[in-house]
Structures are given as C-alpha cells and as structure tokens.
Amino acid sequence: MQNALVLLADGFEDIEAITVIDVLRRGGVAVTTASIHDRLEVKSAHNVMMKADALYTDVADAEPYGVIVLPGGGEGTENLKAFSPLKSLLLRQREEGRLIAAICAAPTALVAADVIEKGVHMTCYPTCQMELDRPWGNASVVEDRGLITGQAPGSAMLFSLVILKALVGETIALKIARGMVTDVLQ
C-alpha cells in the first residue's frame, strides 16, 4: 500500500489539505497528517480547527512516504518556511527518489528550503511566481521530475488526482475521479 504525509501548519488552505487527504484515502493511500507545531490541533486559513493524526516529531523518522504534500495558504506557507526540519525531510525525500507535492503558495517553501533543482518546472499561486526563481507555468498542475505542483485552491481536485495517479496508477485515479463525478483528470 502506498502512503502519504500531509504536513499541516497554522494557516493552511482548507480545500488544498482536505481535498488531498480525501482523494488519496479514497484511492487506498494510507495518509498521515502531521502538525508541524507542538500540538495536534491546527487552525486553517479559514479558522477551521483540524486535529492532525500525529506531531511531526512523531513521524519524521518513520517509514518512507511515497509522497510528502505541502498545502498552501499564505500564513501556512510562511509557517512551513520557518519550520527548520522541513529542509532535511524534503532533501531526504528527493534523494530517495520519492514524490513531493506542493500547491498554491507552498511551492515557494520548496524554493526557500533549496530542495528543488533549478531546471524543474513548477506552478504556484500567480502572486507567488516571482519567488520561484525557476521555470514556471500558468497551469493548474505541473508534474516534473518527481515534483507535483498545483496553482491555487481551484486546482485542488486535479492536484489531488494527479498525486493519486502518480502513487497508484491511472486506472485507480480515473475510477476515483468517475466516482466523484469529476472529469478534471481526463
């Protein structure tokens, strides 16, 4: 079974985190949500309190994850950027050839941590593009060399399905998309 780690920081964009968690779990992926704070409760950008499955410190050295997902949100991304263990976690993920996914403002946290090679194409929220310092596209989702990036909250469903497809294959991803009555993957 594939697995995923979704990092939650105060100010995370609600739809970007919840959609990923929901779609991946529907597709049979074991998803662990982890708070980067010293508490399980994490407040979203829209003041929704979410209880993470674990603290980051409890899962940092756990089994390897098929994907590490960073939801966006302005405040959430700033909190991820300030989270010093993020760089080593993401570097290990890249070195071991496993996926990283970030959406909205969160791709800028990858750049700030200096874990993505300069030539890798990305997308992000339009007002964050100048922070990327690498090729970017005005696309809903960009997949390049083990990195999946999404543009904005409106891209959350496609972003989630692209991650699912990368983890478990197109057949299952299309089945989940059809079951949710969405054609964004086709």
PDB file of C-alpha atoms in Angstrom:
ATOM      1  CA  MET A   1       0.000   0.000   0.000  1.00  0.00           C
ATOM      2  CA  GLN A   2       1.230   3.481  -0.851  1.00  0.00           C
ATOM      3  CA  ASN A   3       1.436   6.122   1.835  1.00  0.00           C
ATOM      4  CA  ALA A   4       1.478   9.904   2.094  1.00  0.00           C
ATOM      5  CA  LEU A   5       2.455  12.522   4.649  1.00  0.00           C
ATOM      6  CA  VAL A   6       0.480  15.784   4.624  1.00  0.00           C
ATOM      7  CA  LEU A   7       2.156  18.499   6.686  1.00  0.00           C
ATOM      8  CA  LEU A   8      -0.213  20.896   8.414  1.00  0.00           C
ATOM      9  CA  ALA A   9       0.783  24.351   9.633  1.00  0.00           C
ATOM     10  CA  ASP A  10      -1.428  27.029  11.128  1.00  0.00           C
ATOM     11  CA  GLY A  11      -2.947  28.975   8.242  1.00  0.00           C
ATOM     12  CA  PHE A  12      -3.050  26.047   5.785  1.00  0.00           C
ATOM     13  CA  GLU A  13      -5.554  26.446   2.951  1.00  0.00           C
ATOM     14  CA  ASP A  14      -8.524  24.279   3.902  1.00  0.00           C
ATOM     15  CA  ILE A  15      -9.534  22.911   0.494  1.00  0.00           C
ATOM     16  CA  GLU A  16      -5.951  22.159  -0.508  1.00  0.00           C
ATOM     17  CA  ALA A  17      -5.324  19.942   2.520  1.00  0.00           C
ATOM     18  CA  ILE A  18      -8.729  18.291   2.868  1.00  0.00           C
ATOM     19  CA  THR A  19      -9.098  17.502  -0.832  1.00  0.00           C
ATOM     20  CA  VAL A  20      -5.711  15.772  -0.955  1.00  0.00           C
ATOM     21  CA  ILE A  21      -6.455  13.781   2.189  1.00  0.00           C
ATOM     22  CA  ASP A  22      -9.896  12.759   0.927  1.00  0.00           C
ATOM     23  CA  VAL A  23      -8.882  11.800  -2.625  1.00  0.00           C
ATOM     24  CA  LEU A  24      -5.804   9.849  -1.563  1.00  0.00           C
ATOM     25  CA  ARG A  25      -7.717   7.920   1.083  1.00  0.00           C
ATOM     26  CA  ARG A  26     -10.495   7.125  -1.415  1.00  0.00           C
ATOM     27  CA  GLY A  27      -7.759   5.710  -3.643  1.00  0.00           C
ATOM     28  CA  GLY A  28      -6.425   3.415  -0.938  1.00  0.00           C
ATOM     29  CA  VAL A  29      -3.410   5.501   0.071  1.00  0.00           C
ATOM     30  CA  ALA A  30      -2.551   5.494   3.773  1.00  0.00           C
ATOM     31  CA  VAL A  31      -2.479   9.205   4.630  1.00  0.00           C
ATOM     32  CA  THR A  32      -0.890  10.586   7.780  1.00  0.00           C
ATOM     33  CA  THR A  33      -1.482  14.210   8.654  1.00  0.00           C
ATOM     34  CA  ALA A  34       1.203  15.766  10.829  1.00  0.00           C
ATOM     35  CA  SER A  35       1.203  19.057  12.672  1.00  0.00           C
ATOM     36  CA  ILE A  36       4.473  20.960  12.469  1.00  0.00           C
ATOM     37  CA  HIS A  37       3.588  22.569  15.811  1.00  0.00           C
ATOM     38  CA  ASP A  38       3.857  21.094  19.306  1.00  0.00           C
ATOM     39  CA  ARG A  39       0.116  20.330  19.323  1.00  0.00           C
ATOM     40  CA  LEU A  40      -2.201  18.202  17.216  1.00  0.00           C
ATOM     41  CA  GLU A  41      -4.772  20.968  16.662  1.00  0.00           C
ATOM     42  CA  VAL A  42      -4.007  23.112  13.630  1.00  0.00           C
ATOM     43  CA  LYS A  43      -6.058  26.147  12.581  1.00  0.00           C
ATOM     44  CA  SER A  44      -6.761  26.566   8.872  1.00  0.00           C
ATOM     45  CA  ALA A  45      -6.720  29.811   6.910  1.00  0.00           C
ATOM     46  CA  HIS A  46     -10.492  29.998   7.397  1.00  0.00           C
ATOM     47  CA  ASN A  47     -10.432  29.252  11.144  1.00  0.00           C
ATOM     48  CA  VAL A  48     -11.374  25.588  10.896  1.00  0.00           C
ATOM     49  CA  MET A  49      -9.684  23.587  13.634  1.00  0.00           C
ATOM     50  CA  MET A  50      -8.304  20.297  12.378  1.00  0.00           C
ATOM     51  CA  LYS A  51      -6.771  17.596  14.512  1.00  0.00           C
ATOM     52  CA  ALA A  52      -3.708  16.073  12.884  1.00  0.00           C
ATOM     53  CA  ASP A  53      -3.024  12.364  13.153  1.00  0.00           C
ATOM     54  CA  ALA A  54       0.387  12.981  14.689  1.00  0.00           C
ATOM     55  CA  LEU A  55       3.013  15.543  15.546  1.00  0.00           C
ATOM     56  CA  TYR A  56       5.800  15.962  13.019  1.00  0.00           C
ATOM     57  CA  THR A  57       8.319  14.840  15.643  1.00  0.00           C
ATOM     58  CA  ASP A  58       6.475  11.513  15.916  1.00  0.00           C
ATOM     59  CA  VAL A  59       6.608  10.753  12.176  1.00  0.00           C
ATOM     60  CA  ALA A  60       9.804  12.452  10.974  1.00  0.00           C
ATOM     61  CA  ASP A  61      11.848   9.262  11.173  1.00  0.00           C
ATOM     62  CA  ALA A  62       9.004   6.892  10.342  1.00  0.00           C
ATOM     63  CA  GLU A  63       8.899   4.706   7.291  1.00  0.00           C
ATOM     64  CA  PRO A  64       9.498   6.431   3.956  1.00  0.00           C
ATOM     65  CA  TYR A  65       6.474   8.123   2.421  1.00  0.00           C
ATOM     66  CA  GLY A  66       5.503   7.753  -1.226  1.00  0.00           C
ATOM     67  CA  VAL A  67       4.707  11.471  -1.256  1.00  0.00           C
ATOM     68  CA  ILE A  68       5.060  14.411   1.092  1.00  0.00           C
ATOM     69  CA  VAL A  69       2.362  17.036   0.497  1.00  0.00           C
ATOM     70  CA  LEU A  70       2.538  20.716   1.426  1.00  0.00           C
ATOM     71  CA  PRO A  71      -0.825  22.505   1.323  1.00  0.00           C
ATOM     72  CA  GLY A  72      -0.610  26.234   0.656  1.00  0.00           C
ATOM     73  CA  GLY A  73      -2.215  29.250   2.222  1.00  0.00           C
ATOM     74  CA  GLY A  74      -0.260  32.426   2.887  1.00  0.00           C
ATOM     75  CA  GLU A  75       0.196  32.034   6.630  1.00  0.00           C
ATOM     76  CA  GLY A  76       0.536  28.257   6.345  1.00  0.00           C
ATOM     77  CA  THR A  77       3.334  28.624   3.802  1.00  0.00           C
ATOM     78  CA  GLU A  78       5.149  31.174   5.964  1.00  0.00           C
ATOM     79  CA  ASN A  79       4.922  28.730   8.870  1.00  0.00           C
ATOM     80  CA  LEU A  80       6.322  25.948   6.672  1.00  0.00           C
ATOM     81  CA  LYS A  81       9.193  28.213   5.591  1.00  0.00           C
ATOM     82  CA  ALA A  82      10.001  28.912   9.251  1.00  0.00           C
ATOM     83  CA  PHE A  83       9.921  25.197  10.136  1.00  0.00           C
ATOM     84  CA  SER A  84      13.618  24.309  10.177  1.00  0.00           C
ATOM     85  CA  PRO A  85      13.260  20.464   9.934  1.00  0.00           C
ATOM     86  CA  LEU A  86      11.437  20.839   6.589  1.00  0.00           C
ATOM     87  CA  LYS A  87      14.612  21.103   4.506  1.00  0.00           C
ATOM     88  CA  SER A  88      16.189  17.855   5.712  1.00  0.00           C
ATOM     89  CA  LEU A  89      12.899  15.966   5.363  1.00  0.00           C
ATOM     90  CA  LEU A  90      12.409  17.156   1.777  1.00  0.00           C
ATOM     91  CA  LEU A  91      16.063  16.619   0.814  1.00  0.00           C
ATOM     92  CA  ARG A  92      15.848  13.022   2.024  1.00  0.00           C
ATOM     93  CA  GLN A  93      12.617  12.567   0.046  1.00  0.00           C
ATOM     94  CA  ARG A  94      14.306  13.871  -3.139  1.00  0.00           C
ATOM     95  CA  GLU A  95      17.500  11.869  -2.612  1.00  0.00           C
ATOM     96  CA  GLU A  96      15.477   8.670  -2.219  1.00  0.00           C
ATOM     97  CA  GLY A  97      13.545   9.367  -5.428  1.00  0.00           C
ATOM     98  CA  ARG A  98      10.127   9.794  -3.843  1.00  0.00           C
ATOM     99  CA  LEU A  99       7.473  12.377  -4.695  1.00  0.00           C
ATOM    100  CA  ILE A 100       6.984  15.844  -3.270  1.00  0.00           C
ATOM    101  CA  ALA A 101       3.786  17.802  -3.911  1.00  0.00           C
ATOM    102  CA  ALA A 102       3.019  21.441  -3.074  1.00  0.00           C
ATOM    103  CA  ILE A 103       0.130  23.696  -4.018  1.00  0.00           C
ATOM    104  CA  CYS A 104      -0.702  27.400  -4.115  1.00  0.00           C
ATOM    105  CA  ALA A 105       1.927  29.364  -2.152  1.00  0.00           C
ATOM    106  CA  ALA A 106       3.620  26.204  -0.797  1.00  0.00           C
ATOM    107  CA  PRO A 107       5.964  25.715  -3.797  1.00  0.00           C
ATOM    108  CA  THR A 108       7.756  28.828  -2.522  1.00  0.00           C
ATOM    109  CA  ALA A 109       8.583  26.883   0.662  1.00  0.00           C
ATOM    110  CA  LEU A 110      10.373  24.322  -1.525  1.00  0.00           C
ATOM    111  CA  VAL A 111      12.405  27.094  -3.136  1.00  0.00           C
ATOM    112  CA  ALA A 112      13.151  28.698   0.244  1.00  0.00           C
ATOM    113  CA  ALA A 113      14.380  25.320   1.534  1.00  0.00           C
ATOM    114  CA  ASP A 114      16.518  24.948  -1.623  1.00  0.00           C
ATOM    115  CA  VAL A 115      15.430  21.347  -2.251  1.00  0.00           C
ATOM    116  CA  ILE A 116      14.335  21.565  -5.901  1.00  0.00           C
ATOM    117  CA  GLU A 117      16.838  21.757  -8.748  1.00  0.00           C
ATOM    118  CA  LYS A 118      16.799  24.985 -10.795  1.00  0.00           C
ATOM    119  CA  GLY A 119      15.571  23.390 -14.040  1.00  0.00           C
ATOM    120  CA  VAL A 120      12.475  21.725 -12.591  1.00  0.00           C
ATOM    121  CA  HIS A 121       9.223  23.255 -13.868  1.00  0.00           C
ATOM    122  CA  MET A 122       6.640  24.343 -11.306  1.00  0.00           C
ATOM    123  CA  THR A 123       3.423  26.283 -10.896  1.00  0.00           C
ATOM    124  CA  CYS A 124       2.085  28.221  -7.942  1.00  0.00           C
ATOM    125  CA  TYR A 125      -0.373  30.917  -6.968  1.00  0.00           C
ATOM    126  CA  PRO A 126       0.033  33.745  -9.502  1.00  0.00           C
ATOM    127  CA  THR A 127       1.228  36.337  -6.977  1.00  0.00           C
ATOM    128  CA  CYS A 128       3.988  33.976  -5.797  1.00  0.00           C
ATOM    129  CA  GLN A 129       5.572  33.294  -9.200  1.00  0.00           C
ATOM    130  CA  MET A 130       8.432  35.756  -8.736  1.00  0.00           C
ATOM    131  CA  GLU A 131       9.586  33.760  -5.699  1.00  0.00           C
ATOM    132  CA  LEU A 132      10.034  30.554  -7.694  1.00  0.00           C
ATOM    133  CA  ASP A 133      13.341  31.523  -9.329  1.00  0.00           C
ATOM    134  CA  ARG A 134      12.957  28.699 -11.865  1.00  0.00           C
ATOM    135  CA  PRO A 135      10.744  27.773 -14.828  1.00  0.00           C
ATOM    136  CA  TRP A 136       7.063  28.128 -14.012  1.00  0.00           C
ATOM    137  CA  GLY A 137       3.896  27.688 -15.929  1.00  0.00           C
ATOM    138  CA  ASN A 138       0.481  29.238 -15.731  1.00  0.00           C
ATOM    139  CA  ALA A 139      -1.112  25.802 -15.458  1.00  0.00           C
ATOM    140  CA  SER A 140      -3.403  24.228 -12.865  1.00  0.00           C
ATOM    141  CA  VAL A 141      -0.943  21.400 -12.181  1.00  0.00           C
ATOM    142  CA  VAL A 142       2.635  20.797 -13.284  1.00  0.00           C
ATOM    143  CA  GLU A 143       4.386  17.449 -12.862  1.00  0.00           C
ATOM    144  CA  ASP A 144       8.147  17.362 -13.441  1.00  0.00           C
ATOM    145  CA  ARG A 145      10.864  15.008 -12.187  1.00  0.00           C
ATOM    146  CA  GLY A 146       9.155  13.785  -9.044  1.00  0.00           C
ATOM    147  CA  LEU A 147       7.608  17.127  -8.148  1.00  0.00           C
ATOM    148  CA  ILE A 148       3.887  17.861  -8.460  1.00  0.00           C
ATOM    149  CA  THR A 149       2.798  21.459  -8.011  1.00  0.00           C
ATOM    150  CA  GLY A 150      -0.652  22.985  -8.085  1.00  0.00           C
ATOM    151  CA  GLN A 151      -1.639  26.561  -8.765  1.00  0.00           C
ATOM    152  CA  ALA A 152      -4.444  27.502  -6.375  1.00  0.00           C
ATOM    153  CA  PRO A 153      -7.435  26.326  -4.313  1.00  0.00           C
ATOM    154  CA  GLY A 154      -9.391  25.809  -7.544  1.00  0.00           C
ATOM    155  CA  SER A 155      -6.734  23.328  -8.657  1.00  0.00           C
ATOM    156  CA  ALA A 156      -7.042  21.153  -5.545  1.00  0.00           C
ATOM    157  CA  MET A 157      -9.101  18.348  -7.115  1.00  0.00           C
ATOM    158  CA  LEU A 158      -6.869  17.945 -10.161  1.00  0.00           C
ATOM    159  CA  PHE A 159      -3.743  18.276  -7.983  1.00  0.00           C
ATOM    160  CA  SER A 160      -5.028  15.503  -5.705  1.00  0.00           C
ATOM    161  CA  LEU A 161      -5.917  13.200  -8.580  1.00  0.00           C
ATOM    162  CA  VAL A 162      -2.509  13.716 -10.233  1.00  0.00           C
ATOM    163  CA  ILE A 163      -0.835  12.742  -6.953  1.00  0.00           C
ATOM    164  CA  LEU A 164      -3.100   9.689  -6.705  1.00  0.00           C
ATOM    165  CA  LYS A 165      -2.281   8.724 -10.288  1.00  0.00           C
ATOM    166  CA  ALA A 166       1.458   9.000  -9.573  1.00  0.00           C
ATOM    167  CA  LEU A 167       1.116   6.787  -6.498  1.00  0.00           C
ATOM    168  CA  VAL A 168      -1.322   4.062  -7.581  1.00  0.00           C
ATOM    169  CA  GLY A 169      -1.733   4.399 -11.325  1.00  0.00           C
ATOM    170  CA  GLU A 170      -4.139   5.846 -13.845  1.00  0.00           C
ATOM    171  CA  THR A 171      -6.777   3.106 -13.577  1.00  0.00           C
ATOM    172  CA  ILE A 172      -7.466   3.730  -9.893  1.00  0.00           C
ATOM    173  CA  ALA A 173      -7.201   7.524 -10.255  1.00  0.00           C
ATOM    174  CA  LEU A 174      -9.769   7.507 -13.080  1.00  0.00           C
ATOM    175  CA  LYS A 175     -12.065   5.223 -11.073  1.00  0.00           C
ATOM    176  CA  ILE A 176     -11.940   7.621  -8.119  1.00  0.00           C
ATOM    177  CA  ALA A 177     -12.487  10.635 -10.407  1.00  0.00           C
ATOM    178  CA  ARG A 178     -15.506   8.986 -12.028  1.00  0.00           C
ATOM    179  CA  GLY A 179     -16.912   8.004  -8.627  1.00  0.00           C
ATOM    180  CA  MET A 180     -16.663  11.624  -7.544  1.00  0.00           C
ATOM    181  CA  VAL A 181     -18.312  12.697 -10.831  1.00  0.00           C
ATOM    182  CA  THR A 182     -15.431  14.893 -11.907  1.00  0.00           C
ATOM    183  CA  ASP A 183     -13.748  14.929 -15.269  1.00  0.00           C
ATOM    184  CA  VAL A 184     -10.736  17.056 -14.314  1.00  0.00           C
ATOM    185  CA  LEU A 185      -8.324  14.133 -14.832  1.00  0.00           C
ATOM    186  CA  GLN A 186      -9.450  13.369 -18.394  1.00  0.00           C
TER     187      GLN A 186
END
